[in-house]
Coordinates of C-alpha atoms and ligand atoms in Angstrom, one line a residue:
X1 CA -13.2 -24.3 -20.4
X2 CA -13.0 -20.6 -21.9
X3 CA -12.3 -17.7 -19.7
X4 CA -13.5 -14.2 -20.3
X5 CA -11.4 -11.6 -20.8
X6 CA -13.2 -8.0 -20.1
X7 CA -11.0 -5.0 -21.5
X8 CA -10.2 -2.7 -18.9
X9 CA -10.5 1.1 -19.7
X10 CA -7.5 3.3 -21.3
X11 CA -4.7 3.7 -18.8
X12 CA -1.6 5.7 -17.9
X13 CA 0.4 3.2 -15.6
X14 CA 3.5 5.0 -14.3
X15 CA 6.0 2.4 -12.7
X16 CA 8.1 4.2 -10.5
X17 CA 11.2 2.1 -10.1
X18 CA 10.6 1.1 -13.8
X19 CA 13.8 -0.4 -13.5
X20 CA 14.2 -2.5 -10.4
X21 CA 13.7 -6.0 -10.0
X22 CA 9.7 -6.1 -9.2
X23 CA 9.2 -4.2 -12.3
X24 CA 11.1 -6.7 -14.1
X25 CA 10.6 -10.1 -13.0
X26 CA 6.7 -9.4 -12.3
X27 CA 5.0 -6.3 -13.2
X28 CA 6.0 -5.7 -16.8
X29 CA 5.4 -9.2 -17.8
X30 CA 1.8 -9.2 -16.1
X31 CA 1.1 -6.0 -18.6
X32 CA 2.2 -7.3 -21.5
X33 CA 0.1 -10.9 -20.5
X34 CA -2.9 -8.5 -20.5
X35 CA -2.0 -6.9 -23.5
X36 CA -1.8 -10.4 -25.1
X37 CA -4.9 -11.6 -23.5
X38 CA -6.8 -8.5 -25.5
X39 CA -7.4 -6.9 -21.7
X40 CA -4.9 -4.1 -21.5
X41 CA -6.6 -1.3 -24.2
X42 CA -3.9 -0.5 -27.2
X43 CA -4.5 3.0 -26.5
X44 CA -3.2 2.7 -23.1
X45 CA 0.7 3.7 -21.5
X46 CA 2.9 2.9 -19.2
X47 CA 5.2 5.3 -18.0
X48 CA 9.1 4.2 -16.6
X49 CA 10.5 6.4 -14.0
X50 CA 13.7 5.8 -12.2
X51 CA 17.1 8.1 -11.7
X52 CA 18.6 6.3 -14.6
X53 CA 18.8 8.3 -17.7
X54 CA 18.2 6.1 -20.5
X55 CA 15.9 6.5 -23.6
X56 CA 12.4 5.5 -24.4
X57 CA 13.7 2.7 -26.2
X58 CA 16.7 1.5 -23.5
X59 CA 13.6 0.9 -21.4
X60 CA 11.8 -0.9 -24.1
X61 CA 14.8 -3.0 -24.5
X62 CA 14.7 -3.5 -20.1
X63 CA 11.0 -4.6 -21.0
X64 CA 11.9 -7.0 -24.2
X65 CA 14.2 -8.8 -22.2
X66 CA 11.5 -8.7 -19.1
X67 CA 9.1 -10.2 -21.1
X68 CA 11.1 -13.1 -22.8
X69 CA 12.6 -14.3 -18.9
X70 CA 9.1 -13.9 -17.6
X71 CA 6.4 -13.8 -19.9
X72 CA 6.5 -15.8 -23.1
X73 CA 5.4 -19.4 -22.6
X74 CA 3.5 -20.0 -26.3
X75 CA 3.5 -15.5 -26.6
X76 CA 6.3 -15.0 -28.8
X77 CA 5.0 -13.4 -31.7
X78 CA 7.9 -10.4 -32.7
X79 CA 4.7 -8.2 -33.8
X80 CA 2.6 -7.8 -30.7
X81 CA 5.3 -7.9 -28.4
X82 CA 6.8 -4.8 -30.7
X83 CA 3.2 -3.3 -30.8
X84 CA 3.2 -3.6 -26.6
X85 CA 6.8 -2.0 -26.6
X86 CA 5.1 0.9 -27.9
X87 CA 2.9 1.9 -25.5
X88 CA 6.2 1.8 -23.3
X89 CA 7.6 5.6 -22.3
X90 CA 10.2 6.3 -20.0
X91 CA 11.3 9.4 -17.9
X92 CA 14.1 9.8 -15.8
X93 CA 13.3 11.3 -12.2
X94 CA 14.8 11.4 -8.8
X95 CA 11.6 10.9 -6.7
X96 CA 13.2 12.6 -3.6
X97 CA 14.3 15.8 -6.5
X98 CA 13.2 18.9 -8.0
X99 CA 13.6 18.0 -11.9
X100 CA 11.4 15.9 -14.5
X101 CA 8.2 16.2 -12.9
X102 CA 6.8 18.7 -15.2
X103 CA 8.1 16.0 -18.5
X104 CA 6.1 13.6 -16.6
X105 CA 3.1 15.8 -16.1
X106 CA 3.1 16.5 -19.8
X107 CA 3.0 13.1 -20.6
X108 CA -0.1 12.1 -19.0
X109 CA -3.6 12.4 -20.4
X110 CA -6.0 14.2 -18.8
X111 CA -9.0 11.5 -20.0
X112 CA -7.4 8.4 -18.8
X113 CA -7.4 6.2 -15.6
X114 CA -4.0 7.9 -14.3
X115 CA -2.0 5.1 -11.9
X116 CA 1.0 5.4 -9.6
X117 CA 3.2 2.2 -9.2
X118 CA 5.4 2.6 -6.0
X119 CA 7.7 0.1 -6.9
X120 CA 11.1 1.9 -5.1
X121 CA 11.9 1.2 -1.7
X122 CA 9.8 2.4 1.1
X123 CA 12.1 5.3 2.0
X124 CA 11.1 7.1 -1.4
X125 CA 6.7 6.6 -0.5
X126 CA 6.4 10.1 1.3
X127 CA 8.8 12.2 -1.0
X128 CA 7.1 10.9 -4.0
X129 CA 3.4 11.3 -2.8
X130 CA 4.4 14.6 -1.8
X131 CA 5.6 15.6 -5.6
X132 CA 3.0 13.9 -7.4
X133 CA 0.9 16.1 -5.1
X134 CA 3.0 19.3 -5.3
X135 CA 3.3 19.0 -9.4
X136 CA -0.8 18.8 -10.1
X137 CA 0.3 15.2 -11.3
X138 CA -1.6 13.1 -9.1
X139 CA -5.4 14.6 -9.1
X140 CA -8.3 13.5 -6.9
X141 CA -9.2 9.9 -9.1
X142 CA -5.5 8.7 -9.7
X143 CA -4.6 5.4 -8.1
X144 CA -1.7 4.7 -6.2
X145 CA -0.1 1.2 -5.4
X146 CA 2.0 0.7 -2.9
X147 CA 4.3 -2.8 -2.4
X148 CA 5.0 -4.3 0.9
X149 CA 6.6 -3.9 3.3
X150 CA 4.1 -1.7 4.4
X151 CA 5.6 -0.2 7.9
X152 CA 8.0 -2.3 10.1
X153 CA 5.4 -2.2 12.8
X154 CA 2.5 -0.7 14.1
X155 CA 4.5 2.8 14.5
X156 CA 5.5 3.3 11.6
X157 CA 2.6 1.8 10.1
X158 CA 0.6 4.5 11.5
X159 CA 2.9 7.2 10.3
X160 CA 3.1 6.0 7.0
X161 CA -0.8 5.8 6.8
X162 CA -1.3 9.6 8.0
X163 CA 1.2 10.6 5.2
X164 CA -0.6 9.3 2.5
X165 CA -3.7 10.2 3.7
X166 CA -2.7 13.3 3.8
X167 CA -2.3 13.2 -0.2
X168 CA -4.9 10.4 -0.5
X169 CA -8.0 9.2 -0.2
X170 CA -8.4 5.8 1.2
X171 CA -10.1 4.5 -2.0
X172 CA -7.2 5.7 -4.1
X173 CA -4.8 3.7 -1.7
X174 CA -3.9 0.3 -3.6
X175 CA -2.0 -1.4 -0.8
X176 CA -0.3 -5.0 -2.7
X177 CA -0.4 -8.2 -1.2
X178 CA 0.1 -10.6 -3.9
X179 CA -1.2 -13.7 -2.6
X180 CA -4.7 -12.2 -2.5
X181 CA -4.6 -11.6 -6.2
X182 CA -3.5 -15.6 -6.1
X183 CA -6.4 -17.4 -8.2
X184 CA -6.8 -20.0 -5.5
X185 CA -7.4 -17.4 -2.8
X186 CA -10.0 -16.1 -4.6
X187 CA -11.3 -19.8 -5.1
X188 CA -11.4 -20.1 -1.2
X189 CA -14.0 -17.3 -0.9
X190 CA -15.3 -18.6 -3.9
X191 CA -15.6 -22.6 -2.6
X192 CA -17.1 -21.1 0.8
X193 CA -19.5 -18.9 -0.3
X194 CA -21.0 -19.7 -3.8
X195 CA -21.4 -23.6 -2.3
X196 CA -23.8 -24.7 0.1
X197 CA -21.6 -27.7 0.8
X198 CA -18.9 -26.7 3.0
X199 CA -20.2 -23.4 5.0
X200 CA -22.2 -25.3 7.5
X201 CA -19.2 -27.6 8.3
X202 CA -16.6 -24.8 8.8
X203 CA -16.8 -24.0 12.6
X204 CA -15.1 -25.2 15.6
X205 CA -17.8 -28.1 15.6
X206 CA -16.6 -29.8 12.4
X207 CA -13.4 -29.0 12.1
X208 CA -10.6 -30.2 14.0
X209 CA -7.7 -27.5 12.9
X210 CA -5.9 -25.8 10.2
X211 CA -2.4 -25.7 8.9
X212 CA -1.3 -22.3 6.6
X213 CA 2.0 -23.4 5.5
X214 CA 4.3 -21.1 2.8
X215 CA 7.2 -23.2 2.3
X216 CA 10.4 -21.9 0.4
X217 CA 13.4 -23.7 -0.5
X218 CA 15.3 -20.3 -1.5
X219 CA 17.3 -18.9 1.1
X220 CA 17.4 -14.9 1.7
X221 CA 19.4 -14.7 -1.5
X222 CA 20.3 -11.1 -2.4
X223 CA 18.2 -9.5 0.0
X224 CA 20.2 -10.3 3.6
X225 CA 20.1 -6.8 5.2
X226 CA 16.3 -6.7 4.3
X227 CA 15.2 -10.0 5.8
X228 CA 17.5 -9.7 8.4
X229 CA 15.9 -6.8 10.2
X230 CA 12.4 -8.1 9.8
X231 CA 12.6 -11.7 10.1
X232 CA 10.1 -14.4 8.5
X233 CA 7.8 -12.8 11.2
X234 CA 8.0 -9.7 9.8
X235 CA 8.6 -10.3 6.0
X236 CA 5.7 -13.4 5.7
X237 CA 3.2 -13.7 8.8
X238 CA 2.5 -10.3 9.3
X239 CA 1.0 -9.7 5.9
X240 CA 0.9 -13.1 3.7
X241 CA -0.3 -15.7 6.1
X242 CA -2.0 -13.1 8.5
X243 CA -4.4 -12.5 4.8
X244 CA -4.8 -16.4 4.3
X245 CA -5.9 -16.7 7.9
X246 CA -8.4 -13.9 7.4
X247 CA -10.0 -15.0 4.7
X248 CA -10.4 -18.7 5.8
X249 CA -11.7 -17.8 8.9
X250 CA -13.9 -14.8 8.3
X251 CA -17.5 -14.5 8.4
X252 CA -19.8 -14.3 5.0
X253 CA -19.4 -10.7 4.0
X254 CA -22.8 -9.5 3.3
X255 CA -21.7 -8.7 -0.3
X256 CA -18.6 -9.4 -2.3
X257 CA -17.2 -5.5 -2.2
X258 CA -13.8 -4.1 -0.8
X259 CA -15.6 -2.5 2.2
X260 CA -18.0 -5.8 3.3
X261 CA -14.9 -8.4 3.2
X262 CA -12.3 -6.1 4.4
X263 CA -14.4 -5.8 7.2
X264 CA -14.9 -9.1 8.0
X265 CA -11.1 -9.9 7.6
X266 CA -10.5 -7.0 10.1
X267 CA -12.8 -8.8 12.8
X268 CA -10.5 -11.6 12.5
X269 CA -7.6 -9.9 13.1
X270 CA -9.3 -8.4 16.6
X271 CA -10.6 -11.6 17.9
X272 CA -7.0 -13.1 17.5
X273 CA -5.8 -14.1 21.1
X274 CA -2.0 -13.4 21.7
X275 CA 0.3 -15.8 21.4
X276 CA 1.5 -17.8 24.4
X277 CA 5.5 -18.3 24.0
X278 CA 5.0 -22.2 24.4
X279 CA 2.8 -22.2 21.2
X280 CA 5.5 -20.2 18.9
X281 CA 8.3 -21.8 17.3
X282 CA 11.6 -19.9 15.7
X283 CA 14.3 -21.0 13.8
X284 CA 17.0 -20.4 11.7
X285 CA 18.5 -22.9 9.0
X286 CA 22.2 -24.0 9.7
X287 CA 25.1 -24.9 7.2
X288 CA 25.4 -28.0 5.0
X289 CA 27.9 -29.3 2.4
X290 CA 26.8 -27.2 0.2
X291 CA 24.7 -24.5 1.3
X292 CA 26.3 -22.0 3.7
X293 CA 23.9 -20.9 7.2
X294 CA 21.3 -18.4 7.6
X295 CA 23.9 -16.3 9.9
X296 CA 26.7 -16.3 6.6
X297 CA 23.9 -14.9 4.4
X298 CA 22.8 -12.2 6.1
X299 CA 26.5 -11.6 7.2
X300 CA 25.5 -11.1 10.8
X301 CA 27.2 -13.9 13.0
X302 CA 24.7 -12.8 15.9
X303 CA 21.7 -12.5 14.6
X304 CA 18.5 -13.6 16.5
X305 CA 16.3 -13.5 13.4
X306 CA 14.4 -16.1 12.4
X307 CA 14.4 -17.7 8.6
X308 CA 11.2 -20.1 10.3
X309 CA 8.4 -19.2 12.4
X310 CA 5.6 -22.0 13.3
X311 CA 2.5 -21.1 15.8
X312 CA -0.8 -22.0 16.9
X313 CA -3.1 -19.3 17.1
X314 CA -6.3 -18.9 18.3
X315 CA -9.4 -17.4 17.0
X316 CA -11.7 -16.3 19.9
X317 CA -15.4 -16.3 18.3
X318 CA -18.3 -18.5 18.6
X319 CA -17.1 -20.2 15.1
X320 CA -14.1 -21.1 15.8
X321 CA -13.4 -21.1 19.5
X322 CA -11.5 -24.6 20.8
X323 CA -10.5 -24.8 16.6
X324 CA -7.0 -24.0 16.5
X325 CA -4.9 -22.5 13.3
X326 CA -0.7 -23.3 12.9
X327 CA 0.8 -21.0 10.7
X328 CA 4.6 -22.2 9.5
X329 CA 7.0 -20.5 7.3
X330 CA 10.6 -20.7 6.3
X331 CA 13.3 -20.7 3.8
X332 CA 15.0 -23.5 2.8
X333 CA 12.6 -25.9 3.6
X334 CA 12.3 -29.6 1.7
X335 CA 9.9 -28.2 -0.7
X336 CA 8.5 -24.8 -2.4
X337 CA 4.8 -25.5 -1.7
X338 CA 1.9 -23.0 -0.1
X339 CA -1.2 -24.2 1.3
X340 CA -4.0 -24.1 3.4
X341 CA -5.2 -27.4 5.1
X342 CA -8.6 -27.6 6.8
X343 CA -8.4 -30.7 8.4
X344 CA -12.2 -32.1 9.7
X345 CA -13.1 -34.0 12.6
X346 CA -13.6 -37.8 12.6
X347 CA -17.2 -39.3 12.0
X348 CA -18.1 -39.1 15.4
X349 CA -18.9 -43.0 15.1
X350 CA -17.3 -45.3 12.9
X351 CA -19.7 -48.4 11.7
X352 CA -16.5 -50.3 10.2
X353 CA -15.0 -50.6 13.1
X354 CA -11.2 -49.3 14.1
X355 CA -8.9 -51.4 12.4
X356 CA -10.4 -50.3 8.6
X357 CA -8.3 -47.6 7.6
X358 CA -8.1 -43.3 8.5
X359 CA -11.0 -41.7 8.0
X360 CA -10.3 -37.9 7.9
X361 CA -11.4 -35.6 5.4
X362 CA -8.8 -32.4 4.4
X363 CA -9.1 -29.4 2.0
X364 CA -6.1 -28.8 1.4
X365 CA -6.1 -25.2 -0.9
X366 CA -2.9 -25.3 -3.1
X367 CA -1.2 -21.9 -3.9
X368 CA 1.8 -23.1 -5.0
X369 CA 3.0 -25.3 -7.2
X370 CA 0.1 -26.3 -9.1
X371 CA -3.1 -23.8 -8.0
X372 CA -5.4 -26.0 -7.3
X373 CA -7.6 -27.5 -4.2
X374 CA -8.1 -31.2 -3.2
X375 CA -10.8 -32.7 -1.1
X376 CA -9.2 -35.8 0.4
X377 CA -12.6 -38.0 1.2
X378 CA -13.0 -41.7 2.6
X379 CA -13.4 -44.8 0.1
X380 CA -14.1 -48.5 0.1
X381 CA -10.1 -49.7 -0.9
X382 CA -10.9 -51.6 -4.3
X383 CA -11.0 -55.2 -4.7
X384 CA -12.8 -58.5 -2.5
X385 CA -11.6 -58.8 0.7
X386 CA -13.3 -57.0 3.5
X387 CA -14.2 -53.7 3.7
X388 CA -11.2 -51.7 4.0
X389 CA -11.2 -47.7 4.1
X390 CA -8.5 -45.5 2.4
X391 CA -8.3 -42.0 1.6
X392 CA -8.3 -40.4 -2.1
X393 CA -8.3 -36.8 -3.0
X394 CA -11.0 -35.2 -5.3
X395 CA -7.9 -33.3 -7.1
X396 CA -8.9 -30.3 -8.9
X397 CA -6.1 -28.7 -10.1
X398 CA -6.4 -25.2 -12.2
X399 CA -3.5 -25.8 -14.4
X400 CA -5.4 -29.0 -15.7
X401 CA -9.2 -27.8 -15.3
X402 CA -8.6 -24.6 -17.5
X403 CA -5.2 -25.0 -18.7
X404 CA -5.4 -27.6 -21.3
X405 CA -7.5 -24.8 -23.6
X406 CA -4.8 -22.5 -23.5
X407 CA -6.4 -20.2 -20.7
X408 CA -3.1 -19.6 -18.6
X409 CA -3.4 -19.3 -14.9
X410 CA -3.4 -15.3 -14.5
X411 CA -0.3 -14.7 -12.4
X412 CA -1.7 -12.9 -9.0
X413 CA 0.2 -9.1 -10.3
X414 CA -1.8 -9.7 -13.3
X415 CA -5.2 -9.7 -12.0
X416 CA -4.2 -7.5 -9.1
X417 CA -2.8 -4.6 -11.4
X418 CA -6.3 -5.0 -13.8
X419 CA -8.0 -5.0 -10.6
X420 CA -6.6 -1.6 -9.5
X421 CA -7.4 -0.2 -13.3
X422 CA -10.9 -1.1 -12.4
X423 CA -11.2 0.8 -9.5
X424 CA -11.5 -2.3 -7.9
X425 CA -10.2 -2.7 -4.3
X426 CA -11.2 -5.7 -2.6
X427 CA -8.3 -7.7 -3.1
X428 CA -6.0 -4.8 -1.7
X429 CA -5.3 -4.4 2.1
X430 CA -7.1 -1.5 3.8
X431 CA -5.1 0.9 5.9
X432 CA -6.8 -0.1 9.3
X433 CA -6.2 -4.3 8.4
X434 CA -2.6 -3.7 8.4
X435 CA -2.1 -2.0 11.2
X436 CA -4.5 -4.2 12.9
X437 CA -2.3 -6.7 12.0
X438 CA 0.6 -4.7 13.2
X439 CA -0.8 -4.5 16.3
X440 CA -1.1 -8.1 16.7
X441 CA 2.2 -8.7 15.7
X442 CA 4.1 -6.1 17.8
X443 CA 3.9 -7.5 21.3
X444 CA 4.8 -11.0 20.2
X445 CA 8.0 -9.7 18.7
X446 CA 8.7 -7.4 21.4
X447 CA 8.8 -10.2 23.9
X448 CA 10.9 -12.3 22.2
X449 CA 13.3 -9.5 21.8
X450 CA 12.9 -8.8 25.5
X451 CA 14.0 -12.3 26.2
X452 CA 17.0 -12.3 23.7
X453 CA 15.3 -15.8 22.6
X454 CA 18.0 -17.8 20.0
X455 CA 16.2 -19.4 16.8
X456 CA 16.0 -23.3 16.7
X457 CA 18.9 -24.5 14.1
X458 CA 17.6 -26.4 11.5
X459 CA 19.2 -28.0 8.7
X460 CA 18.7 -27.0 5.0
X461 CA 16.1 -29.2 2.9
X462 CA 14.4 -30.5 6.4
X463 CA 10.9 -29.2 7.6
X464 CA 12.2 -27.1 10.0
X465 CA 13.2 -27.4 13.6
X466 CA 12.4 -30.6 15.8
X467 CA 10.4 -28.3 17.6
X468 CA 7.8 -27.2 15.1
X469 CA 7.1 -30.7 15.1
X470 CA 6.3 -30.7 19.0
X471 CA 4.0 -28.1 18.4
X472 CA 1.4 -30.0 16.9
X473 CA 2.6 -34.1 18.7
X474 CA 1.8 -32.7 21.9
X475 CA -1.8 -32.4 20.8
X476 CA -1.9 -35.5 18.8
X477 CA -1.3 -33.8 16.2
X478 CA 1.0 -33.4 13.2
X479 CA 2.3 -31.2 10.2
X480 CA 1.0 -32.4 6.6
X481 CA 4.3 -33.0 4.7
X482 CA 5.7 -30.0 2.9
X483 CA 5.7 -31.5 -0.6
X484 CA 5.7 -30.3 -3.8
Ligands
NAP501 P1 15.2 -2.6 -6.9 O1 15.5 -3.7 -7.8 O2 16.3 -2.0 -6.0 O3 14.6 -1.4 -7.8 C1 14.3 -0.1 -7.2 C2 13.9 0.8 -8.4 O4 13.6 2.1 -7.9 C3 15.0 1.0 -9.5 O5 14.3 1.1 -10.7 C4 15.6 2.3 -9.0 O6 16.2 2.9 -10.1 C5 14.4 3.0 -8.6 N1 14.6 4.1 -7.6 C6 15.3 4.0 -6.4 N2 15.3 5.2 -5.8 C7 14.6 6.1 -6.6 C8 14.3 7.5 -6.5 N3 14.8 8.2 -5.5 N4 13.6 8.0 -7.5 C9 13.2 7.3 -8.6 N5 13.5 6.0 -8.7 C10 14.2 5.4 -7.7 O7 13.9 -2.9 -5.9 P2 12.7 -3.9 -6.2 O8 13.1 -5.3 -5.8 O9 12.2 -3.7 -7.6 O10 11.7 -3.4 -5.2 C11 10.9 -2.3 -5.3 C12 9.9 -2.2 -4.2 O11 9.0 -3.4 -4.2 C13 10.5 -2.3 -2.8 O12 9.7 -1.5 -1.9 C14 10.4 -3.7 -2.4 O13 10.4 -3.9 -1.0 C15 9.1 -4.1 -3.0 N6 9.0 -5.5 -3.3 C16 9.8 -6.1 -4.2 C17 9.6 -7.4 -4.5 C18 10.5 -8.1 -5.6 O14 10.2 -9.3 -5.9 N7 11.5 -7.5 -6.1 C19 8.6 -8.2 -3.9 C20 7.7 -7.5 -3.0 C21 7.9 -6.2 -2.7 P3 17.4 4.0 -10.0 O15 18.4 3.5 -9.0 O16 17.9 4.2 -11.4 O17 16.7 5.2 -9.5

């Protein structure tokens, strides 16, 4: 299967925070897999800003070595990657400063989609808007994209919204979350709405539930102090699985533009009940032999945050009232896999009788490992012998469906950054979703806060804690496996 690749126009990309982490491990590498892919123009730039002051070619060096961790895979020809490296530029500002604005200013072209990435730490957002602003550097049809976390609730949310609208329009607002640019989240919309199969059985009538799980194995790693203050609540279901939710439970937008879905992701947000404490799991991962406790890696012997969260929510609409959705996500969990399982009611009769096998059909939408979706559906077991029932998935898995011609999966920065070049904002969060979602989140935090309620222990390379598990028993129920 061949995939089309549609050149974007001529850009200027400035990365603020050209030299951090994000800029290495994901969004150079996604510009020079466009620039590969013949998507990213030759004539366009990208600009490196941090305080660092380094030379044009130091940062080309930062992006060689970016590209050979992250991006090779079958790309290594010496004489592209040197012809990318030379749309690389980098100037050395101090977002929060006075000096280098008017080298960067000079360096931009007046005739060019003109971008902004914010990849620094939240702190630097309002300083920098207000010098892109102040300098004549960011005009009325520039772009800016700004990385989560966006706020650290519905407060500061709020605040941070007003600021950049006060330098912004909305449309120029390019607010990341990655797993919408994931190409199996766009697949969901896609399976739903371009298929006259599966939208007259998604409703409270046919289906029994749905799991969102976002499994890691990783522990907070590097980024204690971070994670620590927000929690998986926080750093996961606020933005990540609160998007997954939306989009499988929202209503047919009447189009396929920013505006129409963003609305209808919005709606789900609102009709969201709160969240009863009896329905709402926590927990936090304990020692073993070889992998120290959640409480070591953060450094905080007291902390109450959690490293796992598992919930049922409920939707309150005609579609999906009495259907409910359980969210789960941790770190160091048995497996590194994301998903969303829709899991369908029983025939509501079975002709075989009861003692010929299971006979539910799941979607399960794979986001990671292995993008893909399988449609687990009923079969006669092969072979004489009665008629016995099993279970087989219809696997469709991306990787293998398009892979095998040399059409790589596009890495979710990598669509969402061409996306953003296009003018294109239906994959990005609007300012009034997240602090819908803010708002939803806020009061469930606040009471467990109030309560001074200890995470669940769990132990490393388990599922989580015992109690996640009761969460879905008690309603005869349970968790797929968290497999890879
Ligand atoms: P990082 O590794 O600490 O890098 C921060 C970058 O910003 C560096 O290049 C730093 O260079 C630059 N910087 C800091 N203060 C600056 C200032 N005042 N003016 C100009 N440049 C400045 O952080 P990161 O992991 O790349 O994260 C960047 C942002 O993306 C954060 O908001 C983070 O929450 C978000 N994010 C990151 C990831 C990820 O995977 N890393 C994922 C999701 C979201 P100098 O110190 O030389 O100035």
């Amino acid at each position: 299967m061949v995939s089309r690749v549609i050149p974007v126009e001529p850009f200027d990309l400035v990365i603020f925070g050209g030299t951090g982490d994000l800029a290495r491990r994901k969004v150079l590498p996604s510009l020079y897999r466009r620039f590969w892919t013949g998507q990213m123009p030759a004539s366009s730039r990208v600009i490196g800003v941090s305080r660092k002051s380094i030379t044009d070619d130091m940062f080309r060096e930062f992006a060689h070595s970016a590209i050979r961790d992250f991006a090779l895979q079958g790309r290594d020809d010496e004489a592209r990657i040197e012809t990318f490296l030379r749309q690389l530029r980098y100037v050395s500002i101090d977002a929060t400063g006075e000096a280098g604005w008017d080298e960067l200013r000079s360096s931009l072209r007046p005739d060019v989609v003109r971008a902004f990435y914010f990849s620094v730490g939240p702190d630097v957002f309002i300083p920098l808007s207000e010098h892109l602003n102040r300098h004549g550097i960011a005009g009325r049809d520039c772009r800016i994209v700004i990385e989560k976390p966006f706020g650290h609730d519905l407060e500061s949310a709020r605040d941070l919204n007003r600021t950049l609208a006060q330098f912004f329009e909305e449309r120029q607002i390019y607010r990341i979350d990655h797993y919408l640019g994931k190409e199996t989240v766009q697949n969901l919309m896609a399976v739903r709405f371009g298929n006259i199969l599966f939208e007259p059985l998604w409703n409270a009538q046919f289906v029994d539930h749905i799991q969102i799980t976002v499994a890691e194995t990783v522990g907070v790693g590097g980024r204690g102090a971070y994670y620590d203050r927000a929690g998986a609540m926080r750093d996961m279901v606020q933005n990540h699985l609160m998007q997954l939710l939306c989009l499988t439970a929202m209503e047919p937008p009447s189009r396929f533009d920013p505006d129409a879905v963003r609305d209808e992701k919005l709606k789900v947000i609102r009709a969201l009940d709160p969240v009863l404490p009896a329905d709402l799991v926590r927990g936090q991962y304990a020692c073993s032999e070889e992998i120290q406790s959640y409480l070591s890696d953060v450094g905080n012997g007291n902390s109450l945050s959690e490293s796992f969260i598992a919930m049922k929510l409920q939707v309150s609409n005609w579609r999906w009232k009495g259907t409910p959705f359980y969210l789960r996500t941790g770190k160091r969990l048995n497996a590194r896999a994301s998903e969303i399982a829709v899991v369908f009611k029983d025939p509501p009769h079975s002709i075989f009788g009861d003692e010929t096998g299971r006979r539910g059909n799941v979607l399960v939408i794979r986001l990671q490992p292995n993008e893909g979706m399988n449609m687990w559906v009923t079969i006669k077991e092969p072979g004489p012998g009665g008629m016995r029932l099993i279970e087989v998935p219809l696997d469709m898995s991306f990787a293998k469906a398009f892979g095998d011609d040399g059409v790589h999966v596009a890495d979710a920065y990598e669509r969402l950054i061409m996306d953003m070049i296009r003018g294109n904002q239906t994959l990005f969060m609007r300012g009034d979703e997240v602090e819908a979602a803010w708002g939803w989140t806020d009061p469930i935090i606040e009471n467990w806060t109030i309560r001074g309620d200890r995470p669940h222990s769990y132990s490393p390379g388990s599922s989580g804690p015992d109690e996640a598990m009761s969460l879905l028993h008690r309603e005869g129920r349970q968790w797929r496996e968290i497999a890879e």
